[in-house]
PDB file of C-alpha atoms in Angstrom:
ATOM      1  CA  PRO A1039       2.807   0.378  54.283  1.00 60.00           C
ATOM      2  CA  ALA A1040       3.621   4.239  54.423  1.00 73.00           C
ATOM      3  CA  ASP A1041       5.449   4.158  51.087  1.00 90.00           C
ATOM      4  CA  ALA A1042       5.671   3.089  47.597  1.00 92.00           C
ATOM      5  CA  ALA A1043       9.017   0.742  48.402  1.00 92.00           C
ATOM      6  CA  ALA A1044       6.803  -1.286  50.933  1.00 93.00           C
ATOM      7  CA  PHE A1045       4.206  -1.555  48.457  1.00 93.00           C
ATOM      8  CA  ALA A1046       6.741  -2.912  45.353  1.00 92.00           C
ATOM      9  CA  GLU A1047       8.623  -4.944  47.845  1.00 92.00           C
ATOM     10  CA  LEU A1048       5.425  -7.093  49.143  1.00 93.00           C
ATOM     11  CA  GLY A1049       4.676  -7.647  45.344  1.00 92.00           C
ATOM     12  CA  ALA A1050       7.894  -8.616  44.804  1.00 91.00           C
ATOM     13  CA  THR A1051       7.894 -10.773  47.902  1.00 93.00           C
ATOM     14  CA  ALA A1052       4.247 -12.581  46.637  1.00 92.00           C
ATOM     15  CA  LEU A1053       6.029 -12.746  42.910  1.00 88.00           C
ATOM     16  CA  THR A1054       8.329 -14.780  44.284  1.00 88.00           C
ATOM     17  CA  ALA A1055       6.313 -17.027  45.848  1.00 90.00           C
ATOM     18  CA  ASN A1056       3.730 -17.800  42.655  1.00 89.00           C
ATOM     19  CA  TRP A1057       1.227 -15.897  44.182  1.00 92.00           C
ATOM     20  CA  LEU A1058       0.833 -13.535  41.067  1.00 90.00           C
ATOM     21  CA  ARG A1059      -3.123 -12.742  42.392  1.00 92.00           C
ATOM     22  CA  VAL A1060      -1.650 -11.325  45.818  1.00 93.00           C
ATOM     23  CA  ALA A1061       1.136  -9.627  44.017  1.00 93.00           C
ATOM     24  CA  ASP A1062      -1.322  -8.045  41.621  1.00 94.00           C
ATOM     25  CA  GLY A1063      -3.347  -6.487  44.523  1.00 94.00           C
ATOM     26  CA  PHE A1064      -0.303  -5.192  46.646  1.00 95.00           C
ATOM     27  CA  LEU A1065       0.776  -3.664  43.040  1.00 95.00           C
ATOM     28  CA  ALA A1066      -2.754  -2.079  42.504  1.00 95.00           C
ATOM     29  CA  GLU A1067      -2.427  -0.412  45.458  1.00 94.00           C
ATOM     30  CA  GLY A1068       0.059   0.724  45.792  1.00 95.00           C
ATOM     31  CA  VAL A1069       0.070   2.369  41.906  1.00 95.00           C
ATOM     32  CA  LYS A1070      -3.273   3.936  43.681  1.00 95.00           C
ATOM     33  CA  HIS A1071      -1.360   5.225  46.566  1.00 95.00           C
ATOM     34  CA  PHE A1072       1.491   6.362  44.769  1.00 95.00           C
ATOM     35  CA  PRO A1073       0.924   6.678  41.053  1.00 94.00           C
ATOM     36  CA  ASP A1074       4.051   8.541  40.404  1.00 93.00           C
ATOM     37  CA  ASP A1075       6.063   6.230  41.791  1.00 93.00           C
ATOM     38  CA  GLU A1076       7.990   4.451  38.559  1.00 93.00           C
ATOM     39  CA  ARG A1077       8.974   1.058  39.884  1.00 92.00           C
ATOM     40  CA  LEU A1078       5.237   0.641  40.803  1.00 93.00           C
ATOM     41  CA  GLN A1079       3.825   1.591  37.703  1.00 93.00           C
ATOM     42  CA  ARG A1080       6.513  -0.906  35.894  1.00 90.00           C
ATOM     43  CA  GLN A1081       5.552  -3.927  37.892  1.00 92.00           C
ATOM     44  CA  TYR A1082       2.139  -3.500  37.784  1.00 93.00           C
ATOM     45  CA  ALA A1083       2.208  -3.086  33.969  1.00 92.00           C
ATOM     46  CA  SER A1084       4.806  -5.832  33.689  1.00 88.00           C
ATOM     47  CA  LEU A1085       2.438  -8.130  36.018  1.00 88.00           C
ATOM     48  CA  ALA A1086      -0.046  -7.904  33.214  1.00 88.00           C
ATOM     49  CA  GLY A1087       2.077  -9.126  30.519  1.00 85.00           C
ATOM     50  CA  LEU A1088       3.751 -11.964  32.348  1.00 83.00           C
ATOM     51  CA  ARG A1089      -0.273 -13.089  32.261  1.00 84.00           C
ATOM     52  CA  LEU A1090      -0.079 -12.108  28.355  1.00 82.00           C
ATOM     53  CA  ASN A1091      -3.344  -9.977  29.286  1.00 82.00           C
ATOM     54  CA  ALA A1092      -2.273  -7.635  26.256  1.00 79.00           C
ATOM     55  CA  ASP A1093      -5.643  -5.489  26.662  1.00 81.00           C
ATOM     56  CA  GLN A1094      -5.134  -5.120  31.055  1.00 86.00           C
ATOM     57  CA  MET A1095      -1.206  -4.157  30.013  1.00 87.00           C
ATOM     58  CA  GLN A1096      -2.370  -1.915  27.340  1.00 87.00           C
ATOM     59  CA  SER A1097      -4.687  -0.089  30.018  1.00 88.00           C
ATOM     60  CA  ARG A1098      -2.234  -0.167  32.518  1.00 91.00           C
ATOM     61  CA  LEU A1099       0.366   1.729  30.565  1.00 91.00           C
ATOM     62  CA  VAL A1100      -2.304   4.167  29.367  1.00 91.00           C
ATOM     63  CA  ASN A1101      -3.493   5.041  33.098  1.00 92.00           C
ATOM     64  CA  TRP A1102       0.642   5.339  33.532  1.00 93.00           C
ATOM     65  CA  GLN A1103       0.678   8.123  30.947  1.00 89.00           C
ATOM     66  CA  SER A1104      -1.306  10.288  33.260  1.00 90.00           C
ATOM     67  CA  HIS A1105       1.493  10.663  35.910  1.00 91.00           C
ATOM     68  CA  GLY A1106       4.684   9.652  34.127  1.00 86.00           C
ATOM     69  CA  THR A1107       6.539   8.272  30.587  1.00 87.00           C
ATOM     70  CA  PRO A1108       6.035   4.172  30.203  1.00 84.00           C
ATOM     71  CA  PRO A1109       9.196   2.861  28.987  1.00 81.00           C
ATOM     72  CA  LEU A1110       8.974   1.752  25.393  1.00 80.00           C
ATOM     73  CA  ASP A1111      10.341  -1.726  26.286  1.00 74.00           C
ATOM     74  CA  LEU A1112       6.936  -2.128  28.304  1.00 77.00           C
ATOM     75  CA  VAL A1113       5.080  -0.559  25.138  1.00 79.00           C
ATOM     76  CA  ALA A1114       6.596  -3.273  22.704  1.00 75.00           C
ATOM     77  CA  MET A1115       6.059  -5.797  24.863  1.00 72.00           C
ATOM     78  CA  ALA A1116       2.271  -4.513  25.221  1.00 69.00           C
ATOM     79  CA  ILE A1117       2.320  -4.424  21.580  1.00 72.00           C
ATOM     80  CA  GLY A1118       3.827  -7.562  20.865  1.00 67.00           C
ATOM     81  CA  LEU A1119       0.835  -9.675  23.051  1.00 64.00           C
ATOM     82  CA  TYR A1120      -1.162  -9.055  20.426  1.00 60.00           C
ATOM     83  CA  ALA A1121       0.679 -11.436  17.957  1.00 58.00           C
ATOM     84  CA  LEU A1122       1.302 -13.730  20.493  1.00 60.00           C
ATOM     85  CA  ASP A1123       2.524 -17.414  18.808  1.00 55.00           C
ATOM     86  CA  GLY A1124       3.910 -20.679  20.280  1.00 50.00           C
ATOM     87  CA  ARG A1125       7.678 -19.509  19.620  1.00 54.00           C
ATOM     88  CA  GLY A1126       7.531 -17.216  22.807  1.00 64.00           C
ATOM     89  CA  VAL A1127       5.083 -18.823  25.713  1.00 71.00           C
ATOM     90  CA  ALA A1128       7.870 -20.771  27.107  1.00 73.00           C
ATOM     91  CA  PRO A1129       8.789 -18.905  30.053  1.00 75.00           C
ATOM     92  CA  ALA A1130       5.472 -17.327  30.464  1.00 79.00           C
ATOM     93  CA  GLU A1131       3.935 -20.581  30.814  1.00 85.00           C
ATOM     94  CA  THR A1132       6.324 -22.029  33.640  1.00 87.00           C
ATOM     95  CA  TRP A1133       5.643 -19.109  35.397  1.00 85.00           C
ATOM     96  CA  LEU A1134       1.511 -18.969  34.970  1.00 90.00           C
ATOM     97  CA  ARG A1135       1.296 -22.802  35.870  1.00 91.00           C
ATOM     98  CA  ALA A1136       3.046 -22.184  39.073  1.00 91.00           C
ATOM     99  CA  ALA A1137       0.843 -19.561  39.743  1.00 91.00           C
ATOM    100  CA  VAL A1138      -2.159 -21.271  38.800  1.00 93.00           C
ATOM    101  CA  GLU A1139      -0.692 -24.560  41.083  1.00 93.00           C
ATOM    102  CA  ALA A1140      -0.559 -22.146  44.069  1.00 92.00           C
ATOM    103  CA  ASP A1141      -3.250 -20.178  43.883  1.00 93.00           C
ATOM    104  CA  ALA A1142      -6.230 -22.278  41.855  1.00 92.00           C
ATOM    105  CA  ASN A1143      -8.474 -19.171  42.845  1.00 94.00           C
ATOM    106  CA  ASP A1144      -6.282 -16.895  40.209  1.00 93.00           C
ATOM    107  CA  LEU A1145      -8.372 -16.204  37.215  1.00 95.00           C
ATOM    108  CA  GLU A1146      -5.945 -13.730  35.599  1.00 92.00           C
ATOM    109  CA  SER A1147      -2.720 -15.981  35.551  1.00 93.00           C
ATOM    110  CA  ARG A1148      -5.513 -19.382  34.384  1.00 95.00           C
ATOM    111  CA  LEU A1149      -6.370 -17.328  31.357  1.00 94.00           C
ATOM    112  CA  GLY A1150      -2.782 -16.214  30.895  1.00 91.00           C
ATOM    113  CA  LEU A1151      -1.865 -19.852  31.116  1.00 94.00           C
ATOM    114  CA  ALA A1152      -5.125 -21.018  28.408  1.00 94.00           C
ATOM    115  CA  ARG A1153      -3.423 -18.395  25.909  1.00 91.00           C
ATOM    116  CA  CYS A1154      -0.519 -19.913  26.013  1.00 90.00           C
ATOM    117  CA  LEU A1155      -2.130 -23.462  25.470  1.00 92.00           C
ATOM    118  CA  LEU A1156      -3.955 -21.957  22.270  1.00 90.00           C
ATOM    119  CA  ALA A1157      -0.759 -20.252  21.082  1.00 87.00           C
ATOM    120  CA  THR A1158       0.869 -23.540  20.812  1.00 87.00           C
ATOM    121  CA  GLY A1159      -1.927 -25.567  19.649  1.00 89.00           C
ATOM    122  CA  ARG A1160      -2.921 -27.386  22.813  1.00 93.00           C
ATOM    123  CA  TYR A1161      -6.728 -26.704  22.703  1.00 95.00           C
ATOM    124  CA  GLN A1162      -7.727 -29.686  24.592  1.00 97.00           C
ATOM    125  CA  GLN A1163      -5.826 -28.637  27.470  1.00 96.00           C
ATOM    126  CA  CYS A1164      -7.007 -25.226  27.061  1.00 96.00           C
ATOM    127  CA  VAL A1165     -10.391 -26.380  27.937  1.00 97.00           C
ATOM    128  CA  VAL A1166      -9.863 -28.923  30.592  1.00 97.00           C
ATOM    129  CA  LEU A1167      -7.918 -25.980  32.298  1.00 97.00           C
ATOM    130  CA  LEU A1168     -10.937 -23.312  31.787  1.00 97.00           C
ATOM    131  CA  GLU A1169     -13.595 -25.659  32.702  1.00 95.00           C
ATOM    132  CA  PRO A1170     -13.872 -24.869  36.632  1.00 96.00           C
ATOM    133  CA  VAL A1171     -13.924 -21.069  35.539  1.00 96.00           C
ATOM    134  CA  ARG A1172     -16.474 -21.628  32.303  1.00 92.00           C
ATOM    135  CA  ASP A1173     -19.070 -19.226  34.296  1.00 93.00           C
ATOM    136  CA  SER A1174     -16.429 -16.211  33.454  1.00 94.00           C
ATOM    137  CA  ASP A1175     -17.510 -14.363  30.070  1.00 93.00           C
ATOM    138  CA  ARG A1176     -13.684 -13.911  29.726  1.00 92.00           C
ATOM    139  CA  ALA A1177     -13.114 -17.325  30.152  1.00 95.00           C
ATOM    140  CA  ARG A1178     -15.770 -18.422  27.879  1.00 95.00           C
ATOM    141  CA  SER A1179     -13.942 -16.668  25.508  1.00 94.00           C
ATOM    142  CA  LEU A1180     -11.020 -18.353  25.324  1.00 95.00           C
ATOM    143  CA  LEU A1181     -13.305 -21.257  25.645  1.00 96.00           C
ATOM    144  CA  VAL A1182     -15.025 -20.458  22.108  1.00 95.00           C
ATOM    145  CA  ILE A1183     -11.579 -20.082  20.507  1.00 94.00           C
ATOM    146  CA  ALA A1184     -10.796 -23.604  21.770  1.00 95.00           C
ATOM    147  CA  HIS A1185     -13.716 -25.430  20.340  1.00 95.00           C
ATOM    148  CA  VAL A1186     -14.138 -23.275  17.137  1.00 93.00           C
ATOM    149  CA  THR A1187     -10.831 -24.650  16.357  1.00 92.00           C
ATOM    150  CA  MET A1188     -11.519 -28.034  17.424  1.00 93.00           C
ATOM    151  CA  ASN A1189     -14.183 -28.024  14.828  1.00 92.00           C
ATOM    152  CA  ASP A1190     -16.588 -28.250  17.918  1.00 93.00           C
ATOM    153  CA  LEU A1191     -19.134 -25.218  16.849  1.00 92.00           C
ATOM    154  CA  SER A1192     -22.001 -26.360  18.358  1.00 92.00           C
ATOM    155  CA  MET A1193     -20.406 -25.752  22.199  1.00 94.00           C
ATOM    156  CA  ALA A1194     -18.591 -23.149  20.823  1.00 93.00           C
ATOM    157  CA  GLU A1195     -21.835 -21.461  20.137  1.00 93.00           C
ATOM    158  CA  THR A1196     -23.546 -22.213  23.499  1.00 94.00           C
ATOM    159  CA  LEU A1197     -20.444 -20.996  25.099  1.00 95.00           C
ATOM    160  CA  LEU A1198     -20.120 -17.322  23.142  1.00 91.00           C
ATOM    161  CA  PRO A1199     -21.232 -14.519  25.739  1.00 89.00           C
ATOM    162  CA  GLY A1200     -24.493 -12.569  24.771  1.00 88.00           C
ATOM    163  CA  ALA A1201     -22.275  -9.232  24.978  1.00 90.00           C
ATOM    164  CA  GLU A1202     -18.791  -7.841  25.065  1.00 90.00           C
ATOM    165  CA  PRO A1203     -17.181  -8.308  28.368  1.00 88.00           C
ATOM    166  CA  ALA A1204     -16.030  -5.184  30.011  1.00 88.00           C
ATOM    167  CA  GLU A1205     -12.699  -6.816  29.990  1.00 86.00           C
ATOM    168  CA  ASP A1206     -10.495  -8.740  27.398  1.00 86.00           C
ATOM    169  CA  ARG A1207     -12.714  -7.443  24.432  1.00 86.00           C
ATOM    170  CA  ALA A1208      -9.899  -8.532  21.950  1.00 87.00           C
ATOM    171  CA  ASP A1209     -10.519 -12.215  23.203  1.00 89.00           C
ATOM    172  CA  TYR A1210     -14.158 -11.967  22.782  1.00 92.00           C
ATOM    173  CA  TRP A1211     -14.217 -10.065  19.724  1.00 91.00           C
ATOM    174  CA  TYR A1212     -11.673 -12.739  17.960  1.00 91.00           C
ATOM    175  CA  ALA A1213     -13.480 -15.917  19.024  1.00 92.00           C
ATOM    176  CA  ARG A1214     -16.925 -14.079  18.079  1.00 92.00           C
ATOM    177  CA  GLY A1215     -15.234 -14.056  14.377  1.00 92.00           C
ATOM    178  CA  LEU A1216     -13.682 -17.294  14.405  1.00 90.00           C
ATOM    179  CA  LEU A1217     -17.112 -18.463  15.061  1.00 91.00           C
ATOM    180  CA  VAL A1218     -19.144 -16.474  12.351  1.00 90.00           C
ATOM    181  CA  LEU A1219     -16.395 -16.809   9.591  1.00 91.00           C
ATOM    182  CA  GLU A1220     -17.048 -20.935  10.300  1.00 89.00           C
ATOM    183  CA  ARG A1221     -20.561 -20.797   9.560  1.00 86.00           C
ATOM    184  CA  ARG A1222     -19.537 -18.239   6.416  1.00 89.00           C
ATOM    185  CA  GLU A1223     -21.255 -15.672   7.566  1.00 89.00           C
ATOM    186  CA  LEU A1224     -17.964 -13.040   6.204  1.00 90.00           C
ATOM    187  CA  GLU A1225     -19.713  -9.863   6.565  1.00 90.00           C
ATOM    188  CA  ASP A1226     -20.155 -10.247  10.282  1.00 87.00           C
ATOM    189  CA  ALA A1227     -16.425 -12.155  10.553  1.00 85.00           C
ATOM    190  CA  GLU A1228     -14.999  -9.190   9.060  1.00 89.00           C
ATOM    191  CA  LYS A1229     -16.648  -6.741  11.426  1.00 90.00           C
ATOM    192  CA  SER A1230     -16.310  -8.839  14.506  1.00 86.00           C
ATOM    193  CA  LEU A1231     -12.353  -9.464  13.109  1.00 87.00           C
TER     194      LEU A1231
END
């Protein structure tokens, strides 16, 4: 593709087929080649929001600032993702479930769907969803949250990554905070949370 519109169109086409991982690749490549294109930047940041990945969306918005001004609606959406609860996940859950069914290797969509399940209290479903990708530190952080909430502290302790992962650091620190809080290590819990 010789122009930004081609990358945006390829990303949109992949999205309509529920191939979010493919769409993300096209949009990332488009933003790399055409960082001043607002349509590409919007689609790229929005896709992270659709996957309920607040850290990734924030990072994409910060990178966008080097080339333009992200719109307030996307900034508000990114902030709102950190306060995710069960009231607003139904539309995202539908998209993410379709994306995981269309592409079982789409880790980002699988993690987003896991966040939906956690937000709606379906912890066992979250565990089943993440078991195939438990070698990922990012997935293990979410598994720790599910197991701590289900009162399975011994499993949660074995799953907690040994160190903060490069991505989804908020999930890691929340998981770690919940675990040490359950062990009544209040000072450590306060630092983690």
